[in-house]
Structure formats: structure tokens, C-alpha cells
Amino acid sequence: MILTVTLNPAWDVTYRVPRLTPHGSHRVASVLQRPGGKGLNVARVLHALGEETLATGLAGGATGALVAGALEVPHAFAAIAGETRRTVTVVDTDATIFNEPGPDVRPDEWAAFQESFAALAARASVAVLSGSLPPGLPEDAYAVLTRLARDAGARVLVDAGGPALRAAAGARPDLLKPNEAELAAAGLDGAAAGADGALVVSRGAGGMLAVTPDGCFEAVPHEVVAGNPTGAGDAAAAALAVALRDRAPWPAALGEAAALAAAAVAAPAAGEFDPDVLRRHRRATKVRETSCPW
């Protein structure tokens, strides 16, 4: 089982408009509302791939109940007193995202979640820790969960940015998966981030780079896919979690991650992917060994 953690889930509202004009009035072509958060998107992709997965995290208030009630994958949220946040995404040819900060989490709620997470991690082969941290949680929250998961026998993937990523790197997860901006915001170079495991960096239309104990590899998409890139990194994380579980060779793992990320861009919402695009990119995505940039 692959366990996904979303400490700061959201109720996502996605508006599609022909063109986003700052300070202008817009006629919305369509509205999509659903549970959101990076770990939930990872769980959705895994579920669609037929993988056994369980989503956990923190949820509170009426919005938290809405998230839990509408989530279509197996889940086990820990209740908190604060109100789960909302996000708004406006999509034209790209995506503009408005993220609320999230609820304040009390120390006793964080302690209770650690206990429940450790029990769930004991049943998991891989734990995926991803997304932002809500107010009230320490910067080393993912480092704490990494150690708990590893003590329980699970491999760990962390997809975060900033101080949370920097702290997590010190806990030696099996894989860090930031994008270029998140890696820079953490104040890490690739050598430091990947020193105790592997590092996969998402580079948008430029593909993906993996710095691993077996060498450095680059996946270059054969075409740029137009659509909503919001969930591309989460789809890649799902592919990499499966690869960690199966101990797949890094070139195969990176190729599948890049193909699934492209297929996610072609889908209408984060947590989904286009099967036809996935099949096409599985055949055409090239993975090559490259010199390590750090």
C-alpha cells in the first residue's frame, strides 16, 4: 500500500476562462469543485492506475468535512479544530492559483497525527509526504514524519519546498521531488538535497532531472502538452512512488514519471490524467544519462 499525506488539504475551485486579464471582469466557461491538495492528487492518480493507496492528513470544520465527504479514494483523516482552507485556480492556456494559508494546528493535534501516521506507515511500502504545511506545524514536520515512516519500514518520498524541504533533506528520505523553484527556495543545491538518497527535479516543459546513487538521468518530453499543469508534479510523484516500491531502475522510473506528468497536463483537473497521452508519451519520452550538474 502507498500512503499519501496531505497536511494542508483544500477545497479546490477551478474556473476556466478564455483568457485571464488582470483587474478585468471574466465570464467563467466552467466550474469544477473538488477536494484538493498535493497528496490527494497523488492518491487519485495511484487509484486510477489500479494501485492500492490510502490518503491521510488533517481536516477540520465544514470545509474539512466537505473534503472528506467528496474524496473518492480510500482515506483516513485526523480531525482538527481549525477550518480547512480553500484554493481557487483560474485556467486559460496556463493556470493562476490562489492558495489560502490553512488552519492553525494545535500541538496536541500534531502529536495525535504523528501517532496515527506511525500506525498507518507500518502498513505501507511507501509514504508520500507532499504539499505545504499549515500554520502551527513546525518547519521540520516532514522530517519528523520521514523518521517515523522509515522506523516503520516504509520508503519515503517528499515533495515540498522552502524550509520544509530543507529540513526533510536532513532526515534522509529515499527521494526528494521538488520543482526547480522549490529547490531554489529551500536554499539547497542538488548535491546536498540528494546526498542521502535520490533527487528528482521537475523542470516543466524542460522535462525532469534525476540525481541518483546510480548516476544522473534526464527525461525530455518529445512534445509540449497544452493544458492545466497544476497536477503534473503530483502525477510524477505517483509514478515515482510506484518505482520506489518496485525498486525500478532509475531510467525506467524517470521515463514513467515524465510520461504521467505530461498526461496530467492534458487532463481537465489535478489528480487526473489522459490515458491516450500517457500511452503516447510512454512510447516516445527519451531518457538519457547526463552529467550531474552539481
mmCIF file with all atom_site columns, C-alpha atoms in Angstrom, residues 129 139-144 146-147 156 158-160 162-176 188 193 196:
data_model
loop_
_atom_site.group_PDB
_atom_site.id
_atom_site.type_symbol
_atom_site.label_atom_id
_atom_site.label_alt_id
_atom_site.label_comp_id
_atom_site.label_asym_id
_atom_site.label_entity_id
_atom_site.label_seq_id
_atom_site.pdbx_PDB_ins_code
_atom_site.Cartn_x
_atom_site.Cartn_y
_atom_site.Cartn_z
_atom_site.occupancy
_atom_site.B_iso_or_equiv
_atom_site.pdbx_formal_charge
_atom_site.auth_seq_id
_atom_site.auth_comp_id
_atom_site.auth_asym_id
_atom_site.auth_atom_id
_atom_site.pdbx_PDB_model_num
ATOM 1  C CA . LEU A 1 129 ? 4.702  13.446 2.010  1.00 0.00 ? 129 LEU A CA 1
ATOM 2  C CA . GLU A 1 139 ? 9.188  23.524 9.718  1.00 0.00 ? 139 GLU A CA 1
ATOM 3  C CA . ASP A 1 140 ? 10.589 20.056 10.365 1.00 0.00 ? 140 ASP A CA 1
ATOM 4  C CA . ALA A 1 141 ? 7.166  18.351 10.167 1.00 0.00 ? 141 ALA A CA 1
ATOM 5  C CA . TYR A 1 142 ? 8.153  16.313 7.107  1.00 0.00 ? 142 TYR A CA 1
ATOM 6  C CA . ALA A 1 143 ? 11.467 15.419 8.703  1.00 0.00 ? 143 ALA A CA 1
ATOM 7  C CA . VAL A 1 144 ? 9.573  14.086 11.743 1.00 0.00 ? 144 VAL A CA 1
ATOM 8  C CA . THR A 1 146 ? 10.144 10.783 7.427  1.00 0.00 ? 146 THR A CA 1
ATOM 9  C CA . ARG A 1 147 ? 11.811 9.342  10.504 1.00 0.00 ? 147 ARG A CA 1
ATOM 10 C CA . VAL A 1 156 ? 9.721  7.863  1.812  1.00 0.00 ? 156 VAL A CA 1
ATOM 11 C CA . VAL A 1 158 ? 8.997  14.109 -0.034 1.00 0.00 ? 158 VAL A CA 1
ATOM 12 C CA . ASP A 1 159 ? 7.566  16.680 -2.452 1.00 0.00 ? 159 ASP A CA 1
ATOM 13 C CA . ALA A 1 160 ? 7.777  20.085 -0.783 1.00 0.00 ? 160 ALA A CA 1
ATOM 14 C CA . GLY A 1 162 ? 11.309 26.008 1.194  1.00 0.00 ? 162 GLY A CA 1
ATOM 15 C CA . PRO A 1 163 ? 12.225 25.326 4.821  1.00 0.00 ? 163 PRO A CA 1
ATOM 16 C CA . ALA A 1 164 ? 10.081 22.151 4.889  1.00 0.00 ? 164 ALA A CA 1
ATOM 17 C CA . LEU A 1 165 ? 12.155 20.660 2.068  1.00 0.00 ? 165 LEU A CA 1
ATOM 18 C CA . ARG A 1 166 ? 15.428 21.759 3.629  1.00 0.00 ? 166 ARG A CA 1
ATOM 19 C CA . ALA A 1 167 ? 14.514 20.154 6.962  1.00 0.00 ? 167 ALA A CA 1
ATOM 20 C CA . ALA A 1 168 ? 13.233 16.987 5.270  1.00 0.00 ? 168 ALA A CA 1
ATOM 21 C CA . ALA A 1 169 ? 16.523 16.559 3.392  1.00 0.00 ? 169 ALA A CA 1
ATOM 22 C CA . GLY A 1 170 ? 18.300 16.212 6.729  1.00 0.00 ? 170 GLY A CA 1
ATOM 23 C CA . ALA A 1 171 ? 16.067 13.267 7.686  1.00 0.00 ? 171 ALA A CA 1
ATOM 24 C CA . ARG A 1 172 ? 17.329 11.217 4.717  1.00 0.00 ? 172 ARG A CA 1
ATOM 25 C CA . PRO A 1 173 ? 14.173 10.318 2.784  1.00 0.00 ? 173 PRO A CA 1
ATOM 26 C CA . ASP A 1 174 ? 14.619 7.916  -0.123 1.00 0.00 ? 174 ASP A CA 1
ATOM 27 C CA . LEU A 1 175 ? 13.583 10.545 -2.656 1.00 0.00 ? 175 LEU A CA 1
ATOM 28 C CA . LEU A 1 176 ? 13.114 14.308 -2.767 1.00 0.00 ? 176 LEU A CA 1
ATOM 29 C CA . LEU A 1 188 ? 19.783 23.622 -1.425 1.00 0.00 ? 188 LEU A CA 1
ATOM 30 C CA . ALA A 1 193 ? 19.495 17.552 -1.495 1.00 0.00 ? 193 ALA A CA 1
ATOM 31 C CA . ASP A 1 196 ? 21.483 10.588 1.251  1.00 0.00 ? 196 ASP A CA 1
#
